[in-house]
Amino acid sequence: MADTRRRVKLYMLNEDRQWDDRGTGHVSSAYVERLKGMALLVRSETDGSILLESKIHPDTAYQKQQETLIVWSESDNYDLALSFQEKAGCDEIWEKICQVQGKDPSVDITQEVVDESEDERFDDMPDAMPPIELPPCELSKLEEISELFNSVLPSPIRREKLAVCIENDGYIKKLIDLFHMCEDLENLEGLHHLYDIFKSIFLLNKNALFEIMFSDDTLFDIVGLLEYDPTLPQPAKHREYLKTKAKFKEVVPISNPELLIKIHQTYRVQYIQDVILPTPSVFEENMLSSLSSFIFFNKVEIVSMIQEDEKFLTTLFAQLTDDETDDNHRRDLILFLKEFCTFSQTLQLPSRESFFKTLSNLGVLSAIEIILGLDDVKMKSAAIDIFSYIVEFSPSMVREFILHETQNQDDDDLLINLVIEQMINDTDPELGGAMQLMGILRLLLDPENMLATANKTEKTEFLSFFYKHSMHVLTAPLFANTVDDVPSKDDYQTAQLLSLILELLSFCVEHHTYHIKNYIISKDLLRRVLVLLKSRHSFVALCALRFMRRIIGLKEDFYNRYILKGNLFKPIVEAFKANGDRYNLFNSAMIELFEFVKVEDVKSLCGHIVENYINELESVKYVQTFEALKKRYEQQQDRLKDRLNIDSQNALVRNNNRFRRDVRTLEEEEEMWFDQDEEVQDAETTSTVPDILKNKLDSDFDQLNKLLESKKVKEAAEVKDSPPKLLTKSSININIKTNSPVNSPIHSPGSPTSPGSPESPKSPGTTTPNSTSPGNCILPTPTPQSSPNNSPMVDKTNAVTKKPGLVGLVDYPDEDSDEEEETDPIAPSAKRARIGT
């Protein structure tokens, strides 16, 4: 058999005889191997999961109602219904069911085939299952009829046969005629039998019989029959109530006669179910499921017909928002709209979405805004119920309206602020309306149901709006009541209101990280909330503590710094001490707060508590929380000290390594320098000499300069008695230039006996500014003893032996510039001894 899929809504009858929506999906009939037979399968249209898998049993009674509905009892425990979006889909699935059961698809009810044992079959139908024969509909047979009807109720097949017989023979009409006769004759016994007969007909649970009984010309007779309950001392007066006291108010004229009939029928059948019939506990469970289904689908039809009548709804909203409308008429209009929205809850999701969009386009939120601005309590209550239905279905639609109206209205007239004020000013001592409104506000402020698109983010826009325009309205009672260190008003109703506000603020702390954080800090909100710890109502103190716990639970440094800076654990500790040793919920909540700080190792809070309050808390010994908190803090301090010691030692080692160098490293560097000197004597070096070696050379040259200075002093003493000098200047400037990092210029006066200088056989008057001999630089220094009469062997002159690359310069006096330059071959001088060796 091929699968056929149709879009359906699955319903299940609950314990309160109400239909629960179990989801929307697509139905098919297919062979299921596990069930060994054909089954109805419904797969969810959202995630593809199986919503229903029901085997089509040959003995299950299926009912087709109102062309798009199939209802059946899955077992004795619950009933199911499939509501089809299209009639064609319903017809096709009905044909599959009838095909499996071997029934004619033209019938609206499939007869059951009960698989019973031989004994049961003999007991129930000893005459080989003969058809039920109804007794003649006469006054004398009423008792017999009542007994027959009661006897068939335990057997499903006999109930089915009886229902068919009643429908085919027009038996209900005949029984109603007997009712009129008995009532005219005041035959109370006959009326009691008729009550039992019709109670059994209700328990047959057949929709076809309900259609007959609840038709417009017989419904009041059925109500009259049910007035004569044998258990009542006097007959009830249900007909009188329905005709005289229960009046239908046609707030807007209804031009559709079919709609009028359906509204009257639904109200009266609902009255029968809720008022006339005994409580459900008297019956077997779900024995009246078809009656609930009848009412349920009647409501669906009513909503659909009203929604299709555009003129009706347009007129209704025009009168509702008109300033000239009378308050009594406006009250009737809003009450009708509330009932209309209540009926809409029976619609399938697509139909419900279309319904609320229609109301939105007609201005339902503007109408609610007007109603909330009035002083009529009844109208406000109805408007809040309507607003609740809209928010529950589509909070985004409400948020969009609120954001849009901000451009044209003051803060006081905004819809959301009117809702908050209604919550704050609820006159109910138990604040039932305020609790309902708090739930609505939570839905509007819940980021989980906020949409995000490519162009805008609903969460950002709406929360920014709310904290700017509405948050101060919500928190006004809290700030007004916590001006001092104790709550200024501590009555029960005020405490209830503050607890609702704190619950909503706790929700905001958990879900609005950025906006609520700025609000708490800027308004110092937590300090004000903690004042409520001193309330005499424990539930308010617990709400305040819960708010603090929610903040600490986020473990954000931003909040922790705020708590430390404001010393906001002080009210907590004071409240804990004031509670004493009482073992109550407040005590446990306090300890849990400190336990959280310890377990989560919130170091900043742990240190703050131990440093400031441990003396007041360590006496608490019935829990280990505070001892463990102190121990945790001490361990933390020890670790911190160890880390500081290690850091200081590491810093000291780094500093020593920066200025101290190994002696072996210096020796190796000197050896490398002198080895390089031996290898490249004839070439000027460009290698870099280490700084330490430069310092050593500088010190040696300084000693050499000091020695030359001492020689000069002695020479100056001798010159006084000697002949005139050949040169007018007695000082010779010696400049030593190098390409190496070692650059030690020496300026010293001439000396007759400079140590380490070779002999200079220069003729008098000659100057040698530079020596170009490789590897040598001989600097002749004129002395007082050098004259033309001197012997060829002259005194040794001052000379400096340099490394390769050093150039010696001798500056002679200006008057000697005309003397001849003479160069004599000079033997290489011996190398200067290594410094430091």
mmCIF file of C-alpha atoms in Angstrom, residues 274-465:
data_model
loop_
_atom_site.group_PDB
_atom_site.id
_atom_site.type_symbol
_atom_site.label_atom_id
_atom_site.label_comp_id
_atom_site.label_asym_id
_atom_site.label_seq_id
_atom_site.Cartn_x
_atom_site.Cartn_y
_atom_site.Cartn_z
ATOM 1 C CA ASP A 274 -19.654 21.748 33.061
ATOM 2 C CA VAL A 275 -22.845 22.141 35.123
ATOM 3 C CA ILE A 276 -25.469 19.518 34.433
ATOM 4 C CA LEU A 277 -23.547 16.289 33.993
ATOM 5 C CA PRO A 278 -21.966 14.744 37.090
ATOM 6 C CA THR A 279 -18.293 15.291 37.769
ATOM 7 C CA PRO A 280 -15.933 13.133 35.668
ATOM 8 C CA SER A 281 -15.002 10.963 38.634
ATOM 9 C CA VAL A 282 -18.452 9.404 38.503
ATOM 10 C CA PHE A 283 -17.782 8.063 35.024
ATOM 11 C CA GLU A 284 -15.163 5.837 33.637
ATOM 12 C CA GLU A 285 -12.189 7.777 32.395
ATOM 13 C CA ASN A 286 -12.682 9.476 29.017
ATOM 14 C CA MET A 287 -16.240 8.216 28.681
ATOM 15 C CA LEU A 288 -17.255 11.671 27.421
ATOM 16 C CA SER A 289 -14.353 12.310 25.072
ATOM 17 C CA SER A 290 -16.644 12.768 22.071
ATOM 18 C CA LEU A 291 -18.554 15.462 23.937
ATOM 19 C CA SER A 292 -15.302 17.355 24.569
ATOM 20 C CA SER A 293 -14.386 16.918 20.920
ATOM 21 C CA PHE A 294 -17.755 18.293 19.859
ATOM 22 C CA ILE A 295 -17.223 21.457 21.893
ATOM 23 C CA PHE A 296 -13.598 21.800 20.833
ATOM 24 C CA PHE A 297 -14.261 21.750 17.105
ATOM 25 C CA ASN A 298 -17.305 23.974 17.471
ATOM 26 C CA LYS A 299 -15.009 26.636 18.871
ATOM 27 C CA VAL A 300 -12.645 26.229 15.933
ATOM 28 C CA GLU A 301 -15.530 26.829 13.543
ATOM 29 C CA ILE A 302 -16.702 29.910 15.440
ATOM 30 C CA VAL A 303 -13.254 31.538 15.365
ATOM 31 C CA SER A 304 -12.840 30.770 11.667
ATOM 32 C CA MET A 305 -16.219 32.258 10.749
ATOM 33 C CA ILE A 306 -15.648 35.438 12.776
ATOM 34 C CA GLN A 307 -12.169 35.871 11.346
ATOM 35 C CA GLU A 308 -13.538 35.601 7.815
ATOM 36 C CA ASP A 309 -16.064 38.363 8.525
ATOM 37 C CA GLU A 310 -13.829 41.405 8.026
ATOM 38 C CA LYS A 311 -16.652 43.880 8.547
ATOM 39 C CA PHE A 312 -17.443 42.449 11.979
ATOM 40 C CA LEU A 313 -13.872 42.774 13.314
ATOM 41 C CA THR A 314 -13.344 46.194 11.767
ATOM 42 C CA THR A 315 -16.477 47.492 13.456
ATOM 43 C CA LEU A 316 -15.489 45.924 16.773
ATOM 44 C CA PHE A 317 -12.053 47.612 16.921
ATOM 45 C CA ALA A 318 -13.406 50.914 15.684
ATOM 46 C CA GLN A 319 -15.884 51.012 18.559
ATOM 47 C CA LEU A 320 -13.310 49.748 21.043
ATOM 48 C CA THR A 321 -10.874 52.600 20.348
ATOM 49 C CA ASP A 322 -13.473 55.334 19.839
ATOM 50 C CA ASP A 323 -13.379 57.963 22.603
ATOM 51 C CA GLU A 324 -17.128 58.419 22.418
ATOM 52 C CA THR A 325 -17.888 54.752 23.113
ATOM 53 C CA ASP A 326 -19.807 54.233 26.334
ATOM 54 C CA ASP A 327 -17.833 52.491 29.098
ATOM 55 C CA ASN A 328 -20.426 49.747 29.495
ATOM 56 C CA HIS A 329 -20.393 49.000 25.783
ATOM 57 C CA ARG A 330 -16.587 49.152 25.733
ATOM 58 C CA ARG A 331 -16.537 46.641 28.572
ATOM 59 C CA ASP A 332 -18.763 44.270 26.571
ATOM 60 C CA LEU A 333 -16.517 44.686 23.537
ATOM 61 C CA ILE A 334 -13.325 43.872 25.418
ATOM 62 C CA LEU A 335 -14.950 40.899 27.152
ATOM 63 C CA PHE A 336 -16.109 39.573 23.781
ATOM 64 C CA LEU A 337 -12.585 40.022 22.391
ATOM 65 C CA LYS A 338 -11.164 38.142 25.377
ATOM 66 C CA GLU A 339 -13.554 35.214 24.766
ATOM 67 C CA PHE A 340 -12.690 35.351 21.083
ATOM 68 C CA CYS A 341 -8.958 35.050 21.877
ATOM 69 C CA THR A 342 -9.667 32.210 24.307
ATOM 70 C CA PHE A 343 -11.428 30.276 21.555
ATOM 71 C CA SER A 344 -8.452 30.917 19.255
ATOM 72 C CA GLN A 345 -6.283 28.655 21.403
ATOM 73 C CA THR A 346 -8.040 25.715 19.731
ATOM 74 C CA LEU A 347 -6.711 26.702 16.287
ATOM 75 C CA GLN A 348 -3.863 24.949 14.568
ATOM 76 C CA LEU A 349 -0.579 26.854 14.451
ATOM 77 C CA PRO A 350 -0.906 28.319 10.921
ATOM 78 C CA SER A 351 -4.504 29.385 11.607
ATOM 79 C CA ARG A 352 -3.539 30.878 14.972
ATOM 80 C CA GLU A 353 -0.695 32.829 13.379
ATOM 81 C CA SER A 354 -3.096 34.210 10.787
ATOM 82 C CA PHE A 355 -5.566 35.043 13.565
ATOM 83 C CA PHE A 356 -3.112 37.138 15.613
ATOM 84 C CA LYS A 357 -1.762 38.878 12.521
ATOM 85 C CA THR A 358 -5.322 39.883 11.691
ATOM 86 C CA LEU A 359 -5.805 41.284 15.200
ATOM 87 C CA SER A 360 -2.460 43.102 15.009
ATOM 88 C CA ASN A 361 -3.349 44.732 11.705
ATOM 89 C CA LEU A 362 -6.660 45.863 13.192
ATOM 90 C CA GLY A 363 -4.832 47.565 16.113
ATOM 91 C CA VAL A 364 -5.372 45.213 19.020
ATOM 92 C CA LEU A 365 -2.244 46.433 20.877
ATOM 93 C CA SER A 366 -3.309 50.057 20.561
ATOM 94 C CA ALA A 367 -6.712 49.081 21.937
ATOM 95 C CA ILE A 368 -5.080 47.318 24.898
ATOM 96 C CA GLU A 369 -2.999 50.434 25.517
ATOM 97 C CA ILE A 370 -6.163 52.529 25.699
ATOM 98 C CA ILE A 371 -7.899 50.074 28.042
ATOM 99 C CA LEU A 372 -4.915 49.948 30.445
ATOM 100 C CA GLY A 373 -5.081 53.730 30.710
ATOM 101 C CA LEU A 374 -8.624 53.553 32.081
ATOM 102 C CA ASP A 375 -9.719 53.031 35.694
ATOM 103 C CA ASP A 376 -12.096 50.124 35.058
ATOM 104 C CA VAL A 377 -10.745 47.021 36.824
ATOM 105 C CA LYS A 378 -12.790 44.551 34.768
ATOM 106 C CA MET A 379 -11.661 46.000 31.468
ATOM 107 C CA LYS A 380 -8.026 46.091 32.606
ATOM 108 C CA SER A 381 -8.183 42.431 33.645
ATOM 109 C CA ALA A 382 -9.646 41.420 30.283
ATOM 110 C CA ALA A 383 -7.058 43.514 28.410
ATOM 111 C CA ILE A 384 -4.231 41.836 30.341
ATOM 112 C CA ASP A 385 -5.596 38.395 29.429
ATOM 113 C CA ILE A 386 -5.692 39.356 25.750
ATOM 114 C CA PHE A 387 -2.178 40.834 25.988
ATOM 115 C CA SER A 388 -0.982 37.613 27.596
ATOM 116 C CA TYR A 389 -2.347 35.521 24.700
ATOM 117 C CA ILE A 390 -0.577 37.746 22.170
ATOM 118 C CA VAL A 391 2.769 37.789 23.984
ATOM 119 C CA GLU A 392 2.763 34.032 24.501
ATOM 120 C CA PHE A 393 2.161 33.465 20.811
ATOM 121 C CA SER A 394 4.431 36.155 19.319
ATOM 122 C CA PRO A 395 6.575 38.268 21.684
ATOM 123 C CA SER A 396 8.457 39.666 18.685
ATOM 124 C CA MET A 397 5.278 41.221 17.338
ATOM 125 C CA VAL A 398 4.728 43.015 20.664
ATOM 126 C CA ARG A 399 8.350 44.176 20.867
ATOM 127 C CA GLU A 400 8.145 45.583 17.356
ATOM 128 C CA PHE A 401 5.020 47.556 18.290
ATOM 129 C CA ILE A 402 6.656 48.930 21.463
ATOM 130 C CA LEU A 403 9.782 50.062 19.607
ATOM 131 C CA HIS A 404 7.701 51.698 16.915
ATOM 132 C CA GLU A 405 5.508 53.687 19.299
ATOM 133 C CA THR A 406 8.550 55.131 21.100
ATOM 134 C CA GLN A 407 8.914 57.654 18.298
ATOM 135 C CA ASN A 408 5.487 59.209 18.907
ATOM 136 C CA GLN A 409 4.724 58.835 22.635
ATOM 137 C CA ASP A 410 6.118 59.851 25.995
ATOM 138 C CA ASP A 411 7.584 57.230 28.320
ATOM 139 C CA ASP A 412 4.528 57.332 30.600
ATOM 140 C CA ASP A 413 2.186 56.361 27.774
ATOM 141 C CA LEU A 414 4.233 53.461 26.406
ATOM 142 C CA LEU A 415 2.453 50.117 26.428
ATOM 143 C CA ILE A 416 5.194 48.320 28.361
ATOM 144 C CA ASN A 417 5.285 51.061 31.011
ATOM 145 C CA LEU A 418 1.512 50.867 31.384
ATOM 146 C CA VAL A 419 1.877 47.109 31.916
ATOM 147 C CA ILE A 420 4.574 47.669 34.572
ATOM 148 C CA GLU A 421 2.440 50.267 36.358
ATOM 149 C CA GLN A 422 -0.503 47.890 36.298
ATOM 150 C CA MET A 423 1.715 45.256 37.943
ATOM 151 C CA ILE A 424 2.931 47.726 40.588
ATOM 152 C CA ASN A 425 -0.560 49.020 41.378
ATOM 153 C CA ASP A 426 -2.339 45.656 41.524
ATOM 154 C CA THR A 427 -5.014 45.877 44.217
ATOM 155 C CA ASP A 428 -5.221 42.131 44.789
ATOM 156 C CA PRO A 429 -3.648 41.318 48.198
ATOM 157 C CA GLU A 430 -2.169 38.140 46.700
ATOM 158 C CA LEU A 431 -1.030 40.064 43.585
ATOM 159 C CA GLY A 432 -2.436 37.475 41.194
ATOM 160 C CA GLY A 433 -2.548 39.953 38.319
ATOM 161 C CA ALA A 434 0.949 41.209 39.114
ATOM 162 C CA MET A 435 2.319 37.677 38.910
ATOM 163 C CA GLN A 436 0.676 37.228 35.510
ATOM 164 C CA LEU A 437 2.184 40.493 34.271
ATOM 165 C CA MET A 438 5.612 39.569 35.610
ATOM 166 C CA GLY A 439 5.448 36.420 33.485
ATOM 167 C CA ILE A 440 4.536 38.534 30.451
ATOM 168 C CA LEU A 441 7.483 40.901 31.062
ATOM 169 C CA ARG A 442 9.830 37.957 31.408
ATOM 170 C CA LEU A 443 8.717 36.661 27.995
ATOM 171 C CA LEU A 444 9.313 40.085 26.458
ATOM 172 C CA LEU A 445 12.769 40.381 28.053
ATOM 173 C CA ASP A 446 13.900 36.832 27.284
ATOM 174 C CA PRO A 447 16.765 36.931 24.725
ATOM 175 C CA GLU A 448 16.061 33.301 23.834
ATOM 176 C CA ASN A 449 12.967 34.256 21.818
ATOM 177 C CA MET A 450 14.458 37.393 20.259
ATOM 178 C CA LEU A 451 15.179 37.358 16.558
ATOM 179 C CA ALA A 452 18.391 38.401 14.822
ATOM 180 C CA THR A 453 18.492 39.423 11.172
ATOM 181 C CA ALA A 454 21.220 40.659 8.867
ATOM 182 C CA ASN A 455 20.147 44.279 9.208
ATOM 183 C CA LYS A 456 19.248 44.538 12.868
ATOM 184 C CA THR A 457 19.343 42.662 16.128
ATOM 185 C CA GLU A 458 16.105 42.639 18.097
ATOM 186 C CA LYS A 459 17.938 41.881 21.326
ATOM 187 C CA THR A 460 20.205 44.919 21.105
ATOM 188 C CA GLU A 461 17.453 47.311 20.066
ATOM 189 C CA PHE A 462 14.800 46.226 22.536
ATOM 190 C CA LEU A 463 17.056 45.846 25.570
ATOM 191 C CA SER A 464 18.634 49.252 24.923
ATOM 192 C CA PHE A 465 15.136 50.709 24.729
#
